[in-house]
Amino acid sequence: MAVHKSNLLTDSLKGASQVFFMENSVTGILFFAAMAYASYTSGVWATTIGAAIGVVIATLTARLLDCDEKSIASGLFGFNGVLVGAALPTFIAVSPQLWIYVVVGAAASTVVTAAFSATLTAKWGIPGSTGPFVLTGWLMVAGAYSFGGLLVTGDAPKLTTDYVQGVATIPQPIELVQIFFRNIGQVYLLGNEISGAIILLGIFIASIPAGIAVAAGSLVAMVVSIGMGADLAVVSQGLYGFSPVLTALAVGVIFLKTSPKVMVYALLATVTTVFVQGALDVMVAPAGIPSFTAPYVLTMYLFIAPKKLLAPHPHRPVVGHMVGHEHTEAALSTKTT
């Protein structure tokens, strides 16, 4: 029987689309178009170039390591690499050493992805998602402070006392629209509302339910962050919305079967992510590293972990809980024996 060999370009495009859990080459093209548009308007192309390098290197590394071919073809070994490739040029100044850093970081993200799969996913059924990107990104950005050939250009480290609290005003309607789309664009580290709209279009092309979940996540994040009086300058950049966007999609559509109860559960997870975002931003700031998608990763892990055991412990299982029918079937089986 002939063995089907996947195409590197297609695998890489699907890898780009898998940042939002989509397996669609057209969606991947639109995501790169969104990055290119942001680069065109800013005049800085390093992020787009880094993303392209990252997804290709991560995919090639997976092939070299003989990782599962179906997973490679689905883009599951590329999406962390594309994020590493986009993130490092965002926070580190362009230099010859940076591109070496991007290649190594993208390759390492594939190894970390495989490690997460062999541990977190295999043992507890929790998807690694962008966890490998967060871990790799943190180590690479923090490590850059140690090397003279790398200049970290992100926000300077600051203490919790540097945060200013006060009453925040409600943005104008046009600003609210911009925030809505920037929340989506910032998943790819793009503070551009047009780029966010292009990304949302790409998601809708791949999956209408996913597009609705992403839009809902952005709206919830915007309402909660503004309502709670978060720093409007940060909110306006979309920096309070990108992790909640991913949480709404992951919990509401991807990893749990959508139902009215799951939608309420996803809403709770999304709101929680906004608060976790604020907490982690303060916690990582003294180290001079960004939170990346860590607020989403942490919240998603906690909300997905009990998906098969959403029952009080050590009390007896509660039948008919909101995910699946495993406990119900077990209870009926016990009664009939």
mmCIF file of C-alpha atoms in Angstrom:
data_model
loop_
_atom_site.group_PDB
_atom_site.id
_atom_site.type_symbol
_atom_site.label_atom_id
_atom_site.label_comp_id
_atom_site.label_asym_id
_atom_site.label_seq_id
_atom_site.Cartn_x
_atom_site.Cartn_y
_atom_site.Cartn_z
ATOM 1 C CA MET A 1 0.000 0.000 0.000
ATOM 2 C CA ALA A 2 1.371 3.422 -0.958
ATOM 3 C CA VAL A 3 2.165 5.727 1.928
ATOM 4 C CA HIS A 4 0.789 9.239 1.518
ATOM 5 C CA LYS A 5 3.422 11.897 2.056
ATOM 6 C CA SER A 6 2.104 15.223 3.230
ATOM 7 C CA ASN A 7 3.245 18.499 1.723
ATOM 8 C CA LEU A 8 5.430 20.832 3.806
ATOM 9 C CA LEU A 9 3.576 23.945 2.638
ATOM 10 C CA THR A 10 0.171 22.470 3.446
ATOM 11 C CA ASP A 11 1.371 21.119 6.785
ATOM 12 C CA SER A 12 2.798 24.521 7.678
ATOM 13 C CA LEU A 13 -0.378 26.389 6.723
ATOM 14 C CA LYS A 14 -2.437 23.981 8.794
ATOM 15 C CA GLY A 15 0.044 24.532 11.606
ATOM 16 C CA ALA A 16 -0.679 28.254 11.455
ATOM 17 C CA SER A 17 -4.434 27.576 11.512
ATOM 18 C CA GLN A 18 -4.092 25.229 14.508
ATOM 19 C CA VAL A 19 -3.323 28.212 16.738
ATOM 20 C CA PHE A 20 -7.119 28.520 16.784
ATOM 21 C CA PHE A 21 -7.617 24.713 16.623
ATOM 22 C CA MET A 22 -8.527 24.800 12.937
ATOM 23 C CA GLU A 23 -7.128 22.334 10.385
ATOM 24 C CA ASN A 24 -7.556 24.366 7.241
ATOM 25 C CA SER A 25 -4.937 25.598 4.782
ATOM 26 C CA VAL A 26 -7.084 28.507 3.585
ATOM 27 C CA THR A 27 -7.482 29.633 7.180
ATOM 28 C CA GLY A 28 -3.698 29.399 7.545
ATOM 29 C CA ILE A 29 -3.250 31.605 4.478
ATOM 30 C CA LEU A 30 -5.600 34.205 5.941
ATOM 31 C CA PHE A 31 -3.730 34.122 9.243
ATOM 32 C CA PHE A 32 -0.496 34.877 7.409
ATOM 33 C CA ALA A 33 -2.313 37.577 5.459
ATOM 34 C CA ALA A 34 -3.344 39.108 8.786
ATOM 35 C CA MET A 35 0.273 39.085 9.958
ATOM 36 C CA ALA A 36 1.464 40.545 6.664
ATOM 37 C CA TYR A 37 -1.096 43.347 6.855
ATOM 38 C CA ALA A 38 0.027 44.247 10.381
ATOM 39 C CA SER A 39 3.656 44.198 9.203
ATOM 40 C CA TYR A 40 2.796 46.372 6.198
ATOM 41 C CA THR A 41 1.062 49.016 8.310
ATOM 42 C CA SER A 42 3.826 49.073 10.931
ATOM 43 C CA GLY A 43 6.709 48.692 8.496
ATOM 44 C CA VAL A 44 8.132 45.895 10.663
ATOM 45 C CA TRP A 45 8.231 42.515 8.922
ATOM 46 C CA ALA A 46 10.238 40.567 11.490
ATOM 47 C CA THR A 47 7.137 39.089 13.146
ATOM 48 C CA THR A 48 5.715 37.723 9.898
ATOM 49 C CA ILE A 49 9.098 36.397 8.777
ATOM 50 C CA GLY A 50 9.694 34.852 12.188
ATOM 51 C CA ALA A 51 6.282 33.166 12.139
ATOM 52 C CA ALA A 52 6.984 31.655 8.710
ATOM 53 C CA ILE A 53 10.387 30.411 9.819
ATOM 54 C CA GLY A 54 8.959 29.096 13.062
ATOM 55 C CA VAL A 55 6.183 26.997 11.582
ATOM 56 C CA VAL A 56 8.444 25.500 8.880
ATOM 57 C CA ILE A 57 11.260 24.660 11.298
ATOM 58 C CA ALA A 58 8.845 23.178 13.849
ATOM 59 C CA THR A 59 7.214 21.021 11.169
ATOM 60 C CA LEU A 60 10.539 19.879 9.739
ATOM 61 C CA THR A 61 11.772 19.032 13.236
ATOM 62 C CA ALA A 62 8.712 16.859 13.802
ATOM 63 C CA ARG A 63 9.478 15.007 10.568
ATOM 64 C CA LEU A 64 13.122 14.588 11.535
ATOM 65 C CA LEU A 65 12.112 13.128 14.898
ATOM 66 C CA ASP A 66 9.661 10.731 13.212
ATOM 67 C CA CYS A 67 6.709 12.145 15.099
ATOM 68 C CA ASP A 68 3.231 10.889 14.294
ATOM 69 C CA GLU A 69 2.718 11.594 10.591
ATOM 70 C CA LYS A 70 -1.011 12.225 10.892
ATOM 71 C CA SER A 71 -0.387 14.803 13.606
ATOM 72 C CA ILE A 72 2.263 16.489 11.497
ATOM 73 C CA ALA A 73 -0.083 16.635 8.505
ATOM 74 C CA SER A 74 -2.789 18.133 10.716
ATOM 75 C CA GLY A 75 -0.453 20.933 11.765
ATOM 76 C CA LEU A 76 -0.321 19.838 15.393
ATOM 77 C CA PHE A 77 3.460 20.176 15.559
ATOM 78 C CA GLY A 78 3.511 23.553 13.828
ATOM 79 C CA PHE A 79 1.308 25.915 15.782
ATOM 80 C CA ASN A 80 3.584 26.306 18.787
ATOM 81 C CA GLY A 81 6.478 26.929 16.421
ATOM 82 C CA VAL A 82 4.626 29.653 14.543
ATOM 83 C CA LEU A 83 3.853 31.408 17.832
ATOM 84 C CA VAL A 84 7.475 31.165 19.004
ATOM 85 C CA GLY A 85 8.575 32.543 15.639
ATOM 86 C CA ALA A 86 6.168 35.467 15.921
ATOM 87 C CA ALA A 87 6.877 36.175 19.593
ATOM 88 C CA LEU A 88 10.668 36.327 19.671
ATOM 89 C CA PRO A 89 11.003 39.148 17.071
ATOM 90 C CA THR A 90 8.217 40.971 18.909
ATOM 91 C CA PHE A 91 10.201 41.131 22.145
ATOM 92 C CA ILE A 92 13.790 40.898 20.900
ATOM 93 C CA ALA A 93 15.456 43.340 18.499
ATOM 94 C CA VAL A 94 16.382 42.072 15.042
ATOM 95 C CA SER A 95 19.954 40.824 14.740
ATOM 96 C CA PRO A 96 21.720 37.831 13.146
ATOM 97 C CA GLN A 97 21.648 36.127 16.534
ATOM 98 C CA LEU A 98 17.876 36.597 16.759
ATOM 99 C CA TRP A 99 17.243 34.437 13.701
ATOM 100 C CA ILE A 100 19.410 31.681 15.143
ATOM 101 C CA TYR A 101 17.364 32.048 18.308
ATOM 102 C CA VAL A 102 14.112 31.728 16.332
ATOM 103 C CA VAL A 103 15.271 28.549 14.586
ATOM 104 C CA VAL A 104 16.398 26.929 17.829
ATOM 105 C CA GLY A 105 13.258 28.050 19.680
ATOM 106 C CA ALA A 106 10.936 26.722 16.987
ATOM 107 C CA ALA A 107 12.745 23.372 16.884
ATOM 108 C CA ALA A 108 12.686 23.173 20.679
ATOM 109 C CA SER A 109 8.945 23.886 20.713
ATOM 110 C CA THR A 110 8.382 20.685 18.743
ATOM 111 C CA VAL A 111 10.285 18.670 21.343
ATOM 112 C CA VAL A 112 8.355 20.365 24.141
ATOM 113 C CA THR A 113 5.081 19.681 22.296
ATOM 114 C CA ALA A 114 5.971 15.987 22.096
ATOM 115 C CA ALA A 115 6.908 16.003 25.784
ATOM 116 C CA PHE A 116 3.574 17.563 26.763
ATOM 117 C CA SER A 117 1.775 14.975 24.640
ATOM 118 C CA ALA A 118 3.653 12.098 26.279
ATOM 119 C CA THR A 119 2.903 13.335 29.793
ATOM 120 C CA LEU A 120 0.047 15.787 30.249
ATOM 121 C CA THR A 121 -2.110 14.434 27.429
ATOM 122 C CA ALA A 122 -1.261 10.740 27.738
ATOM 123 C CA LYS A 123 -1.702 10.559 31.514
ATOM 124 C CA TRP A 124 -4.492 13.022 32.207
ATOM 125 C CA GLY A 125 -6.122 13.635 28.843
ATOM 126 C CA ILE A 126 -5.356 17.363 28.987
ATOM 127 C CA PRO A 127 -4.314 18.878 25.635
ATOM 128 C CA GLY A 128 -0.957 20.636 25.638
ATOM 129 C CA SER A 129 -2.359 23.369 23.378
ATOM 130 C CA THR A 130 -0.126 26.468 23.501
ATOM 131 C CA GLY A 131 1.565 25.364 26.734
ATOM 132 C CA PRO A 132 4.765 24.430 24.840
ATOM 133 C CA PHE A 133 4.829 27.901 23.276
ATOM 134 C CA VAL A 134 4.472 29.566 26.675
ATOM 135 C CA LEU A 135 7.244 27.488 28.258
ATOM 136 C CA THR A 136 9.591 27.865 25.288
ATOM 137 C CA GLY A 137 8.806 31.557 24.878
ATOM 138 C CA TRP A 138 9.381 32.330 28.535
ATOM 139 C CA LEU A 139 12.733 30.565 28.581
ATOM 140 C CA MET A 140 13.894 32.143 25.328
ATOM 141 C CA VAL A 141 12.899 35.720 26.242
ATOM 142 C CA ALA A 142 14.311 35.402 29.764
ATOM 143 C CA GLY A 143 17.484 33.860 28.370
ATOM 144 C CA ALA A 144 17.939 36.749 25.950
ATOM 145 C CA TYR A 145 18.826 39.010 28.878
ATOM 146 C CA SER A 146 21.983 36.903 29.329
ATOM 147 C CA PHE A 147 23.339 37.328 25.806
ATOM 148 C CA GLY A 148 24.962 40.473 24.476
ATOM 149 C CA GLY A 149 23.911 39.644 20.921
ATOM 150 C CA LEU A 150 20.236 39.817 21.897
ATOM 151 C CA LEU A 151 18.407 42.951 23.007
ATOM 152 C CA VAL A 152 15.065 42.541 24.743
ATOM 153 C CA THR A 153 12.810 45.385 23.615
ATOM 154 C CA GLY A 154 9.632 44.562 25.515
ATOM 155 C CA ASP A 155 8.341 46.386 28.577
ATOM 156 C CA ALA A 156 10.921 46.837 31.311
ATOM 157 C CA PRO A 157 10.477 44.744 34.448
ATOM 158 C CA LYS A 158 8.225 46.412 37.022
ATOM 159 C CA LEU A 159 6.924 45.681 40.496
ATOM 160 C CA THR A 160 3.316 45.387 41.631
ATOM 161 C CA THR A 161 3.594 48.826 43.223
ATOM 162 C CA ASP A 162 4.103 50.308 39.761
ATOM 163 C CA TYR A 163 0.544 49.506 38.744
ATOM 164 C CA VAL A 164 -1.867 52.404 38.980
ATOM 165 C CA GLN A 165 -5.430 51.698 40.036
ATOM 166 C CA GLY A 166 -8.292 54.046 39.466
ATOM 167 C CA VAL A 167 -11.655 54.530 37.831
ATOM 168 C CA ALA A 168 -11.543 53.693 34.129
ATOM 169 C CA THR A 169 -13.709 55.399 31.546
ATOM 170 C CA ILE A 170 -15.774 53.560 28.950
ATOM 171 C CA PRO A 171 -14.227 53.789 25.458
ATOM 172 C CA GLN A 172 -16.103 55.310 22.548
ATOM 173 C CA PRO A 173 -18.084 52.927 20.270
ATOM 174 C CA ILE A 174 -15.414 52.936 17.540
ATOM 175 C CA GLU A 175 -12.792 52.090 20.147
ATOM 176 C CA LEU A 176 -14.925 49.203 21.394
ATOM 177 C CA VAL A 177 -15.027 47.784 17.875
ATOM 178 C CA GLN A 178 -11.263 48.118 17.600
ATOM 179 C CA ILE A 179 -10.753 46.394 20.952
ATOM 180 C CA PHE A 180 -13.080 43.568 19.903
ATOM 181 C CA PHE A 181 -10.939 42.733 16.877
ATOM 182 C CA ARG A 182 -7.589 43.464 18.554
ATOM 183 C CA ASN A 183 -8.455 40.869 21.208
ATOM 184 C CA ILE A 184 -8.475 38.296 18.408
ATOM 185 C CA GLY A 185 -5.424 39.639 16.600
ATOM 186 C CA GLN A 186 -3.314 39.585 19.769
ATOM 187 C CA VAL A 187 -3.419 35.786 19.819
ATOM 188 C CA TYR A 188 -0.848 36.229 17.032
ATOM 189 C CA LEU A 189 0.672 39.226 18.866
ATOM 190 C CA LEU A 190 -0.988 41.611 16.407
ATOM 191 C CA GLY A 191 -2.367 44.827 17.863
ATOM 192 C CA ASN A 192 -4.197 45.631 14.645
ATOM 193 C CA GLU A 193 -7.978 45.488 14.389
ATOM 194 C CA ILE A 194 -7.979 44.788 10.634
ATOM 195 C CA SER A 195 -5.673 41.831 11.207
ATOM 196 C CA GLY A 196 -8.032 40.618 13.913
ATOM 197 C CA ALA A 197 -10.960 40.838 11.499
ATOM 198 C CA ILE A 198 -9.031 38.833 8.889
ATOM 199 C CA ILE A 199 -8.243 36.163 11.487
ATOM 200 C CA LEU A 200 -11.897 35.979 12.545
ATOM 201 C CA LEU A 201 -12.890 35.564 8.886
ATOM 202 C CA GLY A 202 -10.422 32.708 8.576
ATOM 203 C CA ILE A 203 -11.941 31.006 11.613
ATOM 204 C CA PHE A 204 -15.487 31.363 10.272
ATOM 205 C CA ILE A 205 -14.369 29.819 6.967
ATOM 206 C CA ALA A 206 -13.131 26.756 8.858
ATOM 207 C CA SER A 207 -15.916 26.546 11.460
ATOM 208 C CA ILE A 208 -18.952 28.703 12.147
ATOM 209 C CA PRO A 209 -19.331 27.488 15.781
ATOM 210 C CA ALA A 210 -15.659 28.266 16.367
ATOM 211 C CA GLY A 211 -16.094 31.745 14.902
ATOM 212 C CA ILE A 212 -19.077 32.395 17.165
ATOM 213 C CA ALA A 213 -17.122 31.196 20.216
ATOM 214 C CA VAL A 214 -14.157 33.438 19.370
ATOM 215 C CA ALA A 215 -16.419 36.461 18.879
ATOM 216 C CA ALA A 216 -18.239 35.726 22.143
ATOM 217 C CA GLY A 217 -14.950 35.316 23.990
ATOM 218 C CA SER A 218 -13.696 38.657 22.740
ATOM 219 C CA LEU A 219 -16.933 40.391 23.731
ATOM 220 C CA VAL A 220 -16.951 38.855 27.221
ATOM 221 C CA ALA A 221 -13.303 39.759 27.791
ATOM 222 C CA MET A 222 -13.911 43.334 26.711
ATOM 223 C CA VAL A 223 -16.962 43.789 28.950
ATOM 224 C CA VAL A 224 -15.338 42.196 32.004
ATOM 225 C CA SER A 225 -11.985 43.982 31.717
ATOM 226 C CA ILE A 226 -13.578 47.407 31.179
ATOM 227 C CA GLY A 227 -16.233 46.758 33.808
ATOM 228 C CA MET A 228 -13.600 45.786 36.364
ATOM 229 C CA GLY A 229 -11.613 48.951 35.677
ATOM 230 C CA ALA A 230 -8.545 47.430 34.019
ATOM 231 C CA ASP A 231 -5.945 49.808 32.606
ATOM 232 C CA LEU A 232 -7.688 51.148 29.495
ATOM 233 C CA ALA A 233 -4.393 51.576 27.631
ATOM 234 C CA VAL A 234 -3.746 47.849 28.034
ATOM 235 C CA VAL A 235 -7.347 46.884 27.257
ATOM 236 C CA SER A 236 -7.302 49.022 24.097
ATOM 237 C CA GLN A 237 -4.356 47.034 22.737
ATOM 238 C CA GLY A 238 -6.321 43.814 23.068
ATOM 239 C CA LEU A 239 -4.021 42.505 25.786
ATOM 240 C CA TYR A 240 -6.839 41.503 28.126
ATOM 241 C CA GLY A 241 -8.733 39.626 25.438
ATOM 242 C CA PHE A 242 -6.541 37.184 23.546
ATOM 243 C CA SER A 243 -6.327 34.498 26.234
ATOM 244 C CA PRO A 244 -10.082 34.614 27.024
ATOM 245 C CA VAL A 245 -10.747 34.282 23.280
ATOM 246 C CA LEU A 246 -8.822 30.995 23.225
ATOM 247 C CA THR A 247 -10.499 29.790 26.421
ATOM 248 C CA ALA A 248 -13.987 30.406 25.037
ATOM 249 C CA LEU A 249 -13.109 28.445 21.915
ATOM 250 C CA ALA A 250 -11.312 25.593 23.675
ATOM 251 C CA VAL A 251 -13.808 24.998 26.462
ATOM 252 C CA GLY A 252 -16.987 25.922 24.597
ATOM 253 C CA VAL A 253 -16.396 24.149 21.280
ATOM 254 C CA ILE A 254 -13.167 22.194 20.900
ATOM 255 C CA PHE A 255 -12.596 20.011 23.957
ATOM 256 C CA LEU A 256 -16.137 19.700 25.335
ATOM 257 C CA LYS A 257 -19.314 18.898 23.436
ATOM 258 C CA THR A 258 -21.244 22.135 23.063
ATOM 259 C CA SER A 259 -24.497 22.270 25.027
ATOM 260 C CA PRO A 260 -26.302 24.934 27.083
ATOM 261 C CA LYS A 261 -24.523 23.764 30.248
ATOM 262 C CA VAL A 262 -21.144 23.691 28.539
ATOM 263 C CA MET A 263 -21.781 27.218 27.255
ATOM 264 C CA VAL A 264 -22.318 28.406 30.835
ATOM 265 C CA TYR A 265 -19.185 26.500 31.876
ATOM 266 C CA ALA A 266 -17.235 28.133 29.041
ATOM 267 C CA LEU A 267 -18.536 31.549 30.093
ATOM 268 C CA LEU A 268 -17.236 30.976 33.622
ATOM 269 C CA ALA A 269 -13.875 29.843 32.218
ATOM 270 C CA THR A 270 -13.680 32.906 29.962
ATOM 271 C CA VAL A 271 -14.404 35.351 32.764
ATOM 272 C CA THR A 272 -11.917 33.528 34.989
ATOM 273 C CA THR A 273 -9.274 33.892 32.275
ATOM 274 C CA VAL A 274 -9.655 37.688 32.347
ATOM 275 C CA PHE A 275 -8.834 37.671 36.063
ATOM 276 C CA VAL A 276 -5.986 35.201 35.584
ATOM 277 C CA GLN A 277 -4.653 37.483 32.843
ATOM 278 C CA GLY A 278 -4.487 40.373 35.269
ATOM 279 C CA ALA A 279 -2.852 38.213 37.919
ATOM 280 C CA LEU A 280 -0.185 36.702 35.678
ATOM 281 C CA ASP A 281 0.638 40.048 34.067
ATOM 282 C CA VAL A 282 1.565 41.320 37.531
ATOM 283 C CA MET A 283 3.383 38.110 38.509
ATOM 284 C CA VAL A 284 5.656 37.870 35.452
ATOM 285 C CA ALA A 285 6.347 41.603 35.096
ATOM 286 C CA PRO A 286 9.248 41.665 37.613
ATOM 287 C CA ALA A 287 10.965 38.999 35.496
ATOM 288 C CA GLY A 288 10.664 41.159 32.399
ATOM 289 C CA ILE A 289 8.792 38.526 30.404
ATOM 290 C CA PRO A 290 5.319 38.684 28.847
ATOM 291 C CA SER A 291 2.521 36.411 30.033
ATOM 292 C CA PHE A 292 1.963 35.160 26.473
ATOM 293 C CA THR A 293 -1.043 32.784 26.444
ATOM 294 C CA ALA A 294 -0.291 31.453 29.945
ATOM 295 C CA PRO A 295 -3.610 32.775 31.356
ATOM 296 C CA TYR A 296 -5.476 30.730 28.756
ATOM 297 C CA VAL A 297 -3.262 27.672 29.249
ATOM 298 C CA LEU A 298 -3.633 27.642 33.029
ATOM 299 C CA THR A 299 -7.384 28.232 32.963
ATOM 300 C CA MET A 300 -7.997 25.734 30.184
ATOM 301 C CA TYR A 301 -5.984 23.032 31.955
ATOM 302 C CA LEU A 302 -7.989 23.542 35.139
ATOM 303 C CA PHE A 303 -11.355 23.577 33.389
ATOM 304 C CA ILE A 304 -10.630 20.654 31.052
ATOM 305 C CA ALA A 305 -8.982 18.385 33.646
ATOM 306 C CA PRO A 306 -12.292 17.450 35.335
ATOM 307 C CA LYS A 307 -14.188 16.865 32.079
ATOM 308 C CA LYS A 308 -14.791 13.174 32.872
ATOM 309 C CA LEU A 309 -15.082 13.590 36.607
ATOM 310 C CA LEU A 310 -17.170 16.691 37.160
ATOM 311 C CA ALA A 311 -18.512 15.222 40.367
ATOM 312 C CA PRO A 312 -17.740 15.882 44.046
ATOM 313 C CA HIS A 313 -14.951 13.786 45.540
ATOM 314 C CA PRO A 314 -14.712 11.621 47.645
ATOM 315 C CA HIS A 315 -18.513 11.412 47.622
ATOM 316 C CA ARG A 316 -20.252 9.001 45.268
ATOM 317 C CA PRO A 317 -20.376 10.008 41.572
ATOM 318 C CA VAL A 318 -23.181 12.293 40.490
ATOM 319 C CA VAL A 319 -24.919 10.715 37.496
ATOM 320 C CA GLY A 320 -25.953 12.673 34.442
ATOM 321 C CA HIS A 321 -23.387 15.448 34.824
ATOM 322 C CA MET A 322 -22.852 17.898 32.026
ATOM 323 C CA VAL A 323 -20.152 16.101 30.008
ATOM 324 C CA GLY A 324 -20.865 12.720 28.447
ATOM 325 C CA HIS A 325 -22.752 9.793 29.908
ATOM 326 C CA GLU A 326 -19.941 7.735 31.412
ATOM 327 C CA HIS A 327 -21.186 8.025 34.988
ATOM 328 C CA THR A 328 -24.818 7.492 33.986
ATOM 329 C CA GLU A 329 -24.000 4.269 32.155
ATOM 330 C CA ALA A 330 -21.877 3.042 35.046
ATOM 331 C CA ALA A 331 -24.650 3.724 37.523
ATOM 332 C CA LEU A 332 -27.263 1.919 35.424
ATOM 333 C CA SER A 333 -24.936 -1.024 35.015
ATOM 334 C CA THR A 334 -24.478 -1.228 38.779
ATOM 335 C CA LYS A 335 -28.213 -1.171 39.396
ATOM 336 C CA THR A 336 -28.902 -4.003 36.958
ATOM 337 C CA THR A 337 -26.240 -6.356 38.363
#
